[in-house]
JSON list of C-alpha atoms in Angstrom, two decimals:
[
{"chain": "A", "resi": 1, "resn": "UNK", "atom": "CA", "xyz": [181.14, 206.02, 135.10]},
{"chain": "A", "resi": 2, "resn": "UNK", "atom": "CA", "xyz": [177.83, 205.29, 134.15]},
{"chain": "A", "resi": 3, "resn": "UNK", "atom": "CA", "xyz": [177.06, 208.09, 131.86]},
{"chain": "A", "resi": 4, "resn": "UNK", "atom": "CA", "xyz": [180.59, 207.21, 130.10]},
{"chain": "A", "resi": 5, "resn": "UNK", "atom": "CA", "xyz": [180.02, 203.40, 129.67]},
{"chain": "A", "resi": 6, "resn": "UNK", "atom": "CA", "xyz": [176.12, 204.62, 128.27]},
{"chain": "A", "resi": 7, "resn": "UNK", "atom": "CA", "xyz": [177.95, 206.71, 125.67]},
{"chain": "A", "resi": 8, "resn": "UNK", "atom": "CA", "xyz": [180.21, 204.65, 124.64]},
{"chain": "A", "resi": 9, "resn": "UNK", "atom": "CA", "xyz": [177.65, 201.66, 124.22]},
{"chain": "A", "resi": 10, "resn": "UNK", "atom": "CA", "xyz": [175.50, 204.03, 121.95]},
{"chain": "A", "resi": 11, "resn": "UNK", "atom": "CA", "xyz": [178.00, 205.08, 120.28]},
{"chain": "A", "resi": 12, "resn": "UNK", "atom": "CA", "xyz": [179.07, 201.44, 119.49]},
{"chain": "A", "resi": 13, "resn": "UNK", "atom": "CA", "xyz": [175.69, 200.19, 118.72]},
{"chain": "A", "resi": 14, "resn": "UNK", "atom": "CA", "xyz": [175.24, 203.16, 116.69]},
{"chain": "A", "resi": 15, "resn": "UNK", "atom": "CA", "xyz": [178.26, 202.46, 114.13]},
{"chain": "A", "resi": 16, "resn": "UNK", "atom": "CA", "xyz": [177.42, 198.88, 114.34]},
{"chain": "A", "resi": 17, "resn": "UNK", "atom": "CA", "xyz": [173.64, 199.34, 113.19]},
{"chain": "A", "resi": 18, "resn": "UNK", "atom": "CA", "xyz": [174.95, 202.27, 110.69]},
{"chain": "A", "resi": 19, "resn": "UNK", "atom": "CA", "xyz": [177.11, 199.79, 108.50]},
{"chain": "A", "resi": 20, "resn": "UNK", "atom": "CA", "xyz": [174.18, 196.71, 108.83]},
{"chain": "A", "resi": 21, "resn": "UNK", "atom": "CA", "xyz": [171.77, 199.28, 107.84]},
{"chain": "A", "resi": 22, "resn": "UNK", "atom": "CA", "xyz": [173.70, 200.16, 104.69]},
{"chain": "A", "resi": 23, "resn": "UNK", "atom": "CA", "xyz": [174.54, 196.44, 104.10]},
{"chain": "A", "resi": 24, "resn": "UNK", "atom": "CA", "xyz": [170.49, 195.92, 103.97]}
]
């Protein structure tokens, strides 16, 4: 469960920093 809620959290974090990054 770990492993999935890590994965999911990057994953998150990742298309959330992706869009600010372009916004920037």
């Amino acid at each position: 469960i770990d492993n999935w809620k890590r994965e999911h959290v990057q994953q998150f974090l990742r298309e959330k920093v992706k869009p600010s990054r372009e916004s920037s």
